CSV table of C-alpha atoms in Angstrom, one decimal:
chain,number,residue,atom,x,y,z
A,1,UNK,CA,57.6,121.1,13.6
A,2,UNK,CA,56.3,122.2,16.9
A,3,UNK,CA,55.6,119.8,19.8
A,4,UNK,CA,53.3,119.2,22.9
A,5,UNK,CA,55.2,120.7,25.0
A,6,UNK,CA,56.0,119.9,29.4
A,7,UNK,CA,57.1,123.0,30.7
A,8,UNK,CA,58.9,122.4,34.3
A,9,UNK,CA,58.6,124.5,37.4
A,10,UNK,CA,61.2,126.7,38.6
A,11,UNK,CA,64.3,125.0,39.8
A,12,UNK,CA,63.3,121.7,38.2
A,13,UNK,CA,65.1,121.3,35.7
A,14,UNK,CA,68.8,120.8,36.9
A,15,UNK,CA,68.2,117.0,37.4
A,16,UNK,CA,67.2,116.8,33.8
A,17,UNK,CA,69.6,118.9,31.9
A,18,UNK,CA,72.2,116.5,33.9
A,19,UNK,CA,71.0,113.6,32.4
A,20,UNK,CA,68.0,112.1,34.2
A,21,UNK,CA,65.6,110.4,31.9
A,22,UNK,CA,62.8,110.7,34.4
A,23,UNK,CA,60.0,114.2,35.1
A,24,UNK,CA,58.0,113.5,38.2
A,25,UNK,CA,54.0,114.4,37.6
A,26,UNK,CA,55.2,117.0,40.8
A,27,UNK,CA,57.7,118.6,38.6
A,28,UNK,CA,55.3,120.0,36.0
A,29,UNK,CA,53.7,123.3,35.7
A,30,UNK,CA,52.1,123.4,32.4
A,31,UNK,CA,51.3,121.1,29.8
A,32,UNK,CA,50.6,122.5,26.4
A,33,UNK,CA,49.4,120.9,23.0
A,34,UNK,CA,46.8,118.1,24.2
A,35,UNK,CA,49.7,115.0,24.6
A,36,UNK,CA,48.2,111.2,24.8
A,37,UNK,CA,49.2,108.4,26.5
A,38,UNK,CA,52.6,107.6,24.8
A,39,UNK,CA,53.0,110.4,22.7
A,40,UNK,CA,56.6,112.4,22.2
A,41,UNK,CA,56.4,115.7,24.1
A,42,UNK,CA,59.6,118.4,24.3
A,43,UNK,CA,60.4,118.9,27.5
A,44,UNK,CA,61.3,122.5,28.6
A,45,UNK,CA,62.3,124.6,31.7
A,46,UNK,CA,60.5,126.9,33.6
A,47,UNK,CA,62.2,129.6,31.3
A,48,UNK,CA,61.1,127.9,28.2
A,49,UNK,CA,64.8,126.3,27.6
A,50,UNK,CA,64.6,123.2,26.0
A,51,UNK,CA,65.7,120.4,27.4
A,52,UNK,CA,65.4,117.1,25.5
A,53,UNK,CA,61.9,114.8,24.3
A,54,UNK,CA,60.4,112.3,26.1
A,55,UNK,CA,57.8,109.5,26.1
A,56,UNK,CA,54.8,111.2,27.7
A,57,UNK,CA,52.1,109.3,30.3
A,58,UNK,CA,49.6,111.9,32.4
A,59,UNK,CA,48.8,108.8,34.4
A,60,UNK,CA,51.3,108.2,36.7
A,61,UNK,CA,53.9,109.7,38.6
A,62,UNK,CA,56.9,109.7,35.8
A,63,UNK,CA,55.0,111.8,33.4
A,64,UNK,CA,57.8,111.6,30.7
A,65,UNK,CA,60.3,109.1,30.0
A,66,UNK,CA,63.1,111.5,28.2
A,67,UNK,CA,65.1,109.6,25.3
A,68,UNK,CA,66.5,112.2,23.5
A,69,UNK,CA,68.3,116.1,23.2
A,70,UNK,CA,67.5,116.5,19.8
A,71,UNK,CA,64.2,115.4,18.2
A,72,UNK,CA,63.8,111.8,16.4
A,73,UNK,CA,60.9,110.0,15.3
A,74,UNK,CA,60.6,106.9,17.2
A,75,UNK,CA,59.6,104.5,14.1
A,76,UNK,CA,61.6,101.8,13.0
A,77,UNK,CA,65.1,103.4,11.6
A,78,UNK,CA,65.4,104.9,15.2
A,79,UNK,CA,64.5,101.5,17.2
A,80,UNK,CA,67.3,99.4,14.7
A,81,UNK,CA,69.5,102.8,15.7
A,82,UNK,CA,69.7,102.5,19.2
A,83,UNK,CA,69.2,98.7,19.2
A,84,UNK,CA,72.2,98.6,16.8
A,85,UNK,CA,74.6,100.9,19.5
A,86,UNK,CA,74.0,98.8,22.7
A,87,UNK,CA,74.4,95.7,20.4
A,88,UNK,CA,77.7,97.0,19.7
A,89,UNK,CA,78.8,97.6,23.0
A,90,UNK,CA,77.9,94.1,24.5
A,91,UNK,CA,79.9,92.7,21.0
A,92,UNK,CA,83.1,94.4,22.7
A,93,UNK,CA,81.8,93.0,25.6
A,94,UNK,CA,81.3,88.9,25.8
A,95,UNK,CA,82.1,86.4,23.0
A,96,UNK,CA,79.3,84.4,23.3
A,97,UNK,CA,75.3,86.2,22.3
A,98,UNK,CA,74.2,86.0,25.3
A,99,UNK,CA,73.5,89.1,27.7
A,100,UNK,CA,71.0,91.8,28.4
A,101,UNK,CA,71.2,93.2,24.9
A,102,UNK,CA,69.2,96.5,25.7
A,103,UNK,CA,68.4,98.1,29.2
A,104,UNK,CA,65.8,100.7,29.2
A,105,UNK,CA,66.7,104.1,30.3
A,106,UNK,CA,70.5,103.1,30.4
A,107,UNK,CA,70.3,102.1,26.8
A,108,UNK,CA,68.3,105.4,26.0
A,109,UNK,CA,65.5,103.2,25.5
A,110,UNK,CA,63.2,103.8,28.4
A,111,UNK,CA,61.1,100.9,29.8
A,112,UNK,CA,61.8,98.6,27.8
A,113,UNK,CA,64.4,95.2,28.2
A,114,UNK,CA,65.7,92.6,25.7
A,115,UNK,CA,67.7,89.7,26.9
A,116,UNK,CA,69.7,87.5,24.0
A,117,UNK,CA,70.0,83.8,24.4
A,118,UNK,CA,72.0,83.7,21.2
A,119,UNK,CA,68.8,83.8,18.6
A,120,UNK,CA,66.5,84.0,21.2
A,121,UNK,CA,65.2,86.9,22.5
A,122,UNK,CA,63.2,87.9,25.5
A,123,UNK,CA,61.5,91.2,25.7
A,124,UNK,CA,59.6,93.1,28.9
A,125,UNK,CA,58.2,96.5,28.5
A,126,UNK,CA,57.4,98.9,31.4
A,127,UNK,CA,55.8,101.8,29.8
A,128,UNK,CA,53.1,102.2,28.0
A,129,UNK,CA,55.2,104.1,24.9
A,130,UNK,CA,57.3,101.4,24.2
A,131,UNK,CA,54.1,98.9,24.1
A,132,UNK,CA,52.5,101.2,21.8
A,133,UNK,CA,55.8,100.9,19.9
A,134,UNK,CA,56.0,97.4,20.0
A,135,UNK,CA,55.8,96.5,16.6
A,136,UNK,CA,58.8,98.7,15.4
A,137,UNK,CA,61.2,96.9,18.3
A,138,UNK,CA,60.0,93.6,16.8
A,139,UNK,CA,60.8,94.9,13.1
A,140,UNK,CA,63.6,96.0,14.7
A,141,UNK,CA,64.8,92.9,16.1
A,142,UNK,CA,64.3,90.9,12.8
A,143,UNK,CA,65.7,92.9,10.5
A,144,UNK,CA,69.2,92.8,12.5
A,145,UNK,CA,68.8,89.5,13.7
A,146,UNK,CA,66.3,87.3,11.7
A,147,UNK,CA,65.6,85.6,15.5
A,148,UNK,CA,64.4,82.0,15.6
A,149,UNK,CA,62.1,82.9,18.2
A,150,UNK,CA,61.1,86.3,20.4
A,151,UNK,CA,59.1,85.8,23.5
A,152,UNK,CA,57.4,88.4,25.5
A,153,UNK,CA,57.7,88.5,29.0
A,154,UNK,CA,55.1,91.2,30.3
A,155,UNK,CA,54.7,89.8,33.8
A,156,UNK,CA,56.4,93.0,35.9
A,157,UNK,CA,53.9,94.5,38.5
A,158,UNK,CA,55.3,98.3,37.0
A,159,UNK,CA,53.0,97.7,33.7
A,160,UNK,CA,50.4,98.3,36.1
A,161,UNK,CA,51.7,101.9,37.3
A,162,UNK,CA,51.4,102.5,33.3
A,163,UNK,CA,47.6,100.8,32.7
A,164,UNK,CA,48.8,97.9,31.2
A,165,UNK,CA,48.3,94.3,31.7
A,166,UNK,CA,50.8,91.3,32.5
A,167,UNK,CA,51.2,89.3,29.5
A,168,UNK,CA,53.5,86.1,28.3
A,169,UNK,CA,53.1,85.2,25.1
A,170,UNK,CA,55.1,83.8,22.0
A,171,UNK,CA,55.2,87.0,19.7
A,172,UNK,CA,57.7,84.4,16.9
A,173,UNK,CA,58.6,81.1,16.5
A,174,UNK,CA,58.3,78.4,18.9
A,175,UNK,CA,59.0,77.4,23.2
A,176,UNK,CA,62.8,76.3,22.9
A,177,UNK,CA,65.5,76.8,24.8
A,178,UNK,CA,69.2,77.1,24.4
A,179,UNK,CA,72.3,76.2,26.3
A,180,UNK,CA,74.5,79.0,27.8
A,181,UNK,CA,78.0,78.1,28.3
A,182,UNK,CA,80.0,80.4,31.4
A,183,UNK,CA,83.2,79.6,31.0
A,184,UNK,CA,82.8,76.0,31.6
A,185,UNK,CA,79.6,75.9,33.4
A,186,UNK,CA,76.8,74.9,31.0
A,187,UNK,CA,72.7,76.3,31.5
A,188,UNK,CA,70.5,75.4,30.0
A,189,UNK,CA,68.1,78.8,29.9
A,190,UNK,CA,64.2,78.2,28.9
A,191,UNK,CA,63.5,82.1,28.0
A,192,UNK,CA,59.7,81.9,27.9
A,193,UNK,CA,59.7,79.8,31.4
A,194,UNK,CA,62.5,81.1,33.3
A,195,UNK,CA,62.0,84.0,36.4
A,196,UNK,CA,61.6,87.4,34.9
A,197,UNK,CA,63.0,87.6,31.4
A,198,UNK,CA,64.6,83.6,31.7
A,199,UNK,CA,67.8,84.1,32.9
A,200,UNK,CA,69.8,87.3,35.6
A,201,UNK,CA,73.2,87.7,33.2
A,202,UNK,CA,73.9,90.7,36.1
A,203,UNK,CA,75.2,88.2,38.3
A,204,UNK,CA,77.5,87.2,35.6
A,205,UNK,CA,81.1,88.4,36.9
A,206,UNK,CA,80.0,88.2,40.1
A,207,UNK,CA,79.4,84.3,39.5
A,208,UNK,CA,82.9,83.8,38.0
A,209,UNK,CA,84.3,85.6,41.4
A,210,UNK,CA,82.5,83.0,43.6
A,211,UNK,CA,84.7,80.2,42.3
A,212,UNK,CA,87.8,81.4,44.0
A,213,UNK,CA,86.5,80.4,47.6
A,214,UNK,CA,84.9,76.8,46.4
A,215,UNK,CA,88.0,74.7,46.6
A,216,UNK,CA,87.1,71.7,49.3
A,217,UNK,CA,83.9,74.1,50.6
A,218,UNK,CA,80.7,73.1,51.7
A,219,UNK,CA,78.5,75.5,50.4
A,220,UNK,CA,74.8,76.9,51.1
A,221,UNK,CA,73.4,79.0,48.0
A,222,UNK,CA,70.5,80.8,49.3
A,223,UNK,CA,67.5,81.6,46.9
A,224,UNK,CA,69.6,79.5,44.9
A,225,UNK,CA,67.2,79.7,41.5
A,226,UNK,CA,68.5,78.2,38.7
A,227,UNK,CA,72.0,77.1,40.3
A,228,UNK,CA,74.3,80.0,38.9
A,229,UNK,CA,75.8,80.3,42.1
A,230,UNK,CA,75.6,76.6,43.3
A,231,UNK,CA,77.1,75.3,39.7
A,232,UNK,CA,79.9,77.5,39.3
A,233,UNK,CA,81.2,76.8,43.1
A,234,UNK,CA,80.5,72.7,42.6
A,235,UNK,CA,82.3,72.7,39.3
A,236,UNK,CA,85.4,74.8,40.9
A,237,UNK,CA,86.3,71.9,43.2
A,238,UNK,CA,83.4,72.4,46.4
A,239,UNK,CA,83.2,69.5,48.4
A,240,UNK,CA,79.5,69.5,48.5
A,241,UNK,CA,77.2,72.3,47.1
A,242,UNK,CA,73.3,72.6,49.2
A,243,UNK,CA,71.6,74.9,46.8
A,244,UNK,CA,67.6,76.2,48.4
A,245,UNK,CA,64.8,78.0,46.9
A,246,UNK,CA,61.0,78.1,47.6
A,247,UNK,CA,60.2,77.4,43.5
A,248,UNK,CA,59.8,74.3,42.6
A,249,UNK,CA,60.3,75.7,38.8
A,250,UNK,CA,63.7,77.1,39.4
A,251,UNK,CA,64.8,74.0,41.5
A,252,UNK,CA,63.8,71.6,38.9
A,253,UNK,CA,65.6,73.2,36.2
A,254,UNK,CA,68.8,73.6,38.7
A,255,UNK,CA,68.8,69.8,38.9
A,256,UNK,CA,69.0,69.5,35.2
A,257,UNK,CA,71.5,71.7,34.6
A,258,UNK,CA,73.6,69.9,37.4
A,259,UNK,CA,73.0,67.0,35.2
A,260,UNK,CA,74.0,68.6,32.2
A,261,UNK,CA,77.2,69.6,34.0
A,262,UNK,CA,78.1,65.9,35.3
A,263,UNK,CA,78.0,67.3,39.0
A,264,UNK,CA,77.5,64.8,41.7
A,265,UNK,CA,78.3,67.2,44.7
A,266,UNK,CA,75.0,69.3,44.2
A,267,UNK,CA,71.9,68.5,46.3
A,268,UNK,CA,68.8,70.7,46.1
A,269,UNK,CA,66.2,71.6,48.9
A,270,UNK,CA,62.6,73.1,47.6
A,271,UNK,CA,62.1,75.4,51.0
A,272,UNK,CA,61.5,78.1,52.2
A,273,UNK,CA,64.9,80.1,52.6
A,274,UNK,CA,64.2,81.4,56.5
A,275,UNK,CA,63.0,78.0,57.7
A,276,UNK,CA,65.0,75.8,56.3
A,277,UNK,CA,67.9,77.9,57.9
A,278,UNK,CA,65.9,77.7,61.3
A,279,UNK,CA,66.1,74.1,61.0
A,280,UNK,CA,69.3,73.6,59.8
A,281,UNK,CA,70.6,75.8,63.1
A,282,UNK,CA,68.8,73.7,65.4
A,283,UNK,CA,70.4,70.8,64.0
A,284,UNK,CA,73.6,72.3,64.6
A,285,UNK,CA,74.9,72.6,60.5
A,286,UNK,CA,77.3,74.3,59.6
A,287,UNK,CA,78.8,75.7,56.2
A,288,UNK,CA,82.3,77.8,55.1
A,289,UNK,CA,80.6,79.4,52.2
A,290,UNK,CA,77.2,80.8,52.3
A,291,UNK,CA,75.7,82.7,48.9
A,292,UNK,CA,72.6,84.9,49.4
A,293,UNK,CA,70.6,86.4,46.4
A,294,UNK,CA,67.0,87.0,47.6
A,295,UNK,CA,64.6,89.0,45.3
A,296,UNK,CA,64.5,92.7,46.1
A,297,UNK,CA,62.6,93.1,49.6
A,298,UNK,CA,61.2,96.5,48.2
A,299,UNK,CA,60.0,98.2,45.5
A,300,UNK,CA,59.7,101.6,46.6
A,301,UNK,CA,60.6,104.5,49.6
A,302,UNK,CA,58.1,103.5,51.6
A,303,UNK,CA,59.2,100.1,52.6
A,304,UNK,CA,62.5,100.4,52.6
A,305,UNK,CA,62.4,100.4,57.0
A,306,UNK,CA,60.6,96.8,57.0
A,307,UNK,CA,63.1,96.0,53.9
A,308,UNK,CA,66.1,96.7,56.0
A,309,UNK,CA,64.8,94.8,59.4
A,310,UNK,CA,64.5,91.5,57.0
A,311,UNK,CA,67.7,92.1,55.6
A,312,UNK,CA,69.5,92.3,58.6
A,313,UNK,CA,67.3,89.1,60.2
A,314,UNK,CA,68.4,87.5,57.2
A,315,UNK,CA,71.9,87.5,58.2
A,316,UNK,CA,71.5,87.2,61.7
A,317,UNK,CA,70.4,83.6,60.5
A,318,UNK,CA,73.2,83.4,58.2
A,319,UNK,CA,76.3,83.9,60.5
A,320,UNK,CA,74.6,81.3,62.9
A,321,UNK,CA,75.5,78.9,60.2
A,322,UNK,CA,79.4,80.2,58.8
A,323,UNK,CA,82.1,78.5,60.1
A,324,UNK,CA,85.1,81.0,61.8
A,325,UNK,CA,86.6,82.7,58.6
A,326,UNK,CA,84.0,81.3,56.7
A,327,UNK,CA,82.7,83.4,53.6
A,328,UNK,CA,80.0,85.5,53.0
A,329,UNK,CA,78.9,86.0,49.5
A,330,UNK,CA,75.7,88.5,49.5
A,331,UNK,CA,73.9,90.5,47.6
A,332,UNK,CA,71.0,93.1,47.3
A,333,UNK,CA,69.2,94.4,44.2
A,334,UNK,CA,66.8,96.5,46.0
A,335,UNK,CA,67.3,99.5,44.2
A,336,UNK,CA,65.9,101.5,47.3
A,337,UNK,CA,68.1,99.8,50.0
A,338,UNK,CA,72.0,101.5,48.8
A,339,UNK,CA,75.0,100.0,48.9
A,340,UNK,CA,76.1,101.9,52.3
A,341,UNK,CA,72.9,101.3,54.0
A,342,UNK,CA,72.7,97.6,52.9
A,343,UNK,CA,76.7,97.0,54.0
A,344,UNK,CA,75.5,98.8,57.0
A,345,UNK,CA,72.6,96.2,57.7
A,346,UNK,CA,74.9,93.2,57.0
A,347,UNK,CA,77.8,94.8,59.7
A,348,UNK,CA,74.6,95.4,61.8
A,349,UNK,CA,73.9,91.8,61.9
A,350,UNK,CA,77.7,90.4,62.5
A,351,UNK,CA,77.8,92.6,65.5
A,352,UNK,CA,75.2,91.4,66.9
A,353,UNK,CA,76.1,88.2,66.7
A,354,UNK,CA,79.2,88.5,67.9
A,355,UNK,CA,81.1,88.5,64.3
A,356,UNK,CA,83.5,90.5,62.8
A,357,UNK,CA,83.4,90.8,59.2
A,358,UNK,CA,86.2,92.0,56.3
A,359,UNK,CA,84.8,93.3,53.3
A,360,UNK,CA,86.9,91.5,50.5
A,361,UNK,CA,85.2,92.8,47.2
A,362,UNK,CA,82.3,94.7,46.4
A,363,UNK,CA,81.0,94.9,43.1
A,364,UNK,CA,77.5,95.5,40.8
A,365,UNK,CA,75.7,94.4,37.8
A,366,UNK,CA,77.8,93.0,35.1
A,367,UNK,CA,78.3,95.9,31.8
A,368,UNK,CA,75.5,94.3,29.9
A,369,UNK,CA,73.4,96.8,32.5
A,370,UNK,CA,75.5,99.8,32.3
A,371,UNK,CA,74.8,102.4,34.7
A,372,UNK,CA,73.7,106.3,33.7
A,373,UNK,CA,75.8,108.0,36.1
A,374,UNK,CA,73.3,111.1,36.5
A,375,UNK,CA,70.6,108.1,37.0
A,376,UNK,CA,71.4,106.5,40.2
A,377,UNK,CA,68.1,104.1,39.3
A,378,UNK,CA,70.0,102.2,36.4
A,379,UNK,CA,72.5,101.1,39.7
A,380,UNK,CA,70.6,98.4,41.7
A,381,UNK,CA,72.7,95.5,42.0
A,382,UNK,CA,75.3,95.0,44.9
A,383,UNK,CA,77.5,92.1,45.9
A,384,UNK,CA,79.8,91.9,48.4
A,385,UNK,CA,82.1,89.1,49.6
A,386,UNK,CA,83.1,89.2,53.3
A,387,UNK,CA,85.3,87.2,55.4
A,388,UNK,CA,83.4,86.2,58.6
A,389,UNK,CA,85.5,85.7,61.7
């Protein structure tokens, strides 16, 4: 069966036959075969090699999505297919259902992104292939799962890049939610309410690591959201947990899962992060352990200079408020910022305050996100833990 077909300019095509899943519109010399929005095209190089198939979309600048070497049919036996391997992975993984059960071009299942909440299941979709696939994932999904309920959660700003619109809907069953257990610290996760897709599983292990500096602490989780930092330090033996975030959504639902977990040395502040710290330091506060996970500052190459400037004013702010040989506990998942440049920013801001830092552990997203190691964009997340002197 012959395809459309993307043939790449010379020198082009090293990146792909590596591994990359994404062709830049700037990558392409000729186009052959009339390809819609969506449709599979073979990609090739400039010497007519072939190098895999991709999702193809002439309307913005990654022009195919590749998700294969050898042809398949993406219908329904192929979506249970690859849904079926990262499934299996993430069973040798966790004990409990809960996780990023498939992550796009990592999962060889470009743009698209299922959380689990045991038979829940969140969904988001970044390309405009996969939404035009949508109703084979869904068969998909209940033909290996029989879910009680799947909820879309549409709401990214990249649909946009692909033409399509931010949605949130109930695709099956009904608004529920269910209660995930960390190893002793109980939340309880509202998938069709939560940020993003309801709950961020990548700070999993990372959240487990925190506990080993909570013992007698007093703590200041920064963009705290839903508590997963705040609750796992508070229920490790913190002397008092002050967890801050500017949603009044995710601070709600922090104090309820405080109260689910029987904690009494939690208090939550609905602020915004960079003032409250302003007035906590002209009050003179102080903390040993400070825990900062803001939103990504930037969401592409171009403002990645005014990204870094707020990142390091960020901390600047922070080590006005750590104790001597207090703790750091940081993170970044601005893809665009890396982990030396954003280590870099945070040594930036100790020196100019007059702090000397030891970098204790570094570490990523948890293996529910695994990383494509020809794909350096499937790598986002970093966390670090420092000891400030």
């Amino acid at each position: 069966m012959k395809h459309a077909a993307v043939r790449l300019k010379p020198k082009e095509d090293g990146r792909i036959a590596a591994g990359h899943c994404w062709v830049f519109s700037n990558e392409i010399a000729e186009v052959t075969g009339d390809p819609q929005v969506g449709d599979v095209v073979e990609v090739k190089s400039s010497r007519e090699k072939s190098l895999g198939f991709g999702f193809y979309n002439p309307n913005t600048l990654i022009s195919v999505r590749m998700f294969t070497k050898e042809f398949r049919e993406p219908d329904k036996t192929f979506f249970v297919d690859r849904i079926k391997d990262a499934l299996g992975i993430r069973d040798r993984l966790f004990n409990v259902p809960y996780y990023r059960l498939v992550y796009g071009e990592s999962d060889f299942l470009p743009g698209l992104i299922i959380d689990r909440f045991n038979g829940l299941f969140s969904i988001q979709i970044s390309s405009a292939a996969m939404e035009k696939r949508m109703p084979f994932i869904l068969d998909a999904l209940h033909g290996l799962f029989s879910p009680a309920a799947i909820y879309e959660r549409n709401e990214s700003p990249t649909r946009e890049l692909e033409g399509l619109p931010q949605t949130r809907s109930i695709l099956h069953g009904v608004e529920q939610t269910a209660d995930y257990d960390e190893e002793g610290v109980v939340f309880r996760i509202n998938p069709f309410r939560g940020q993003k897709t309801g709950f961020y599983f990548d700070q999993r292990l990372n959240r487990i690591f925190s506990r080993r500096f909570a013992q007698g602490a007093r703590v200041l989780d920064l963009f705290s959201n839903e508590g997963g930092f705040a609750l796992n330090l508070a229920h490790h033996g913190a002397e008092s947990v002050l967890a801050v975030d500017s949603s009044q959504q995710a601070t709600l639902a922090l104090r309820i899962n405080s109260e689910l977990n029987g904690l009494k040395n939690v208090s939550v502040e609905t602020a915004d992060v960079n003032e409250f710290m302003s007035g906590v330091a002209s009050s003179g506060g102080t903390f040993d352990v400070v825990v900062c996970d803001p939103p990504s500052f930037t969401h592409n190459r171009k403002s990645v200079t005014a990204a870094k400037v707020a990142y390091r004013r960020l901390h600047e702010k922070i080590f006005g408020l750590l104790v001597k040989n207090g703790t750091l506990l940081t993170s970044s998942c601005s893809h665009h910022v890396y982990r030396e440049t954003f280590e870099e920013i945070v040594n930036d801001a100790a020196l100019r305050c007059g702090r000397t830092l030891q970098l204790l552990h570094r570490a990523g997203a948890a293996p529910d996100h695994p990383v494509l190691p020809s794909m350096p964009e499937t790598e986002y997340l970093k966390f670090d833990a420092y000891e400030v002197r």
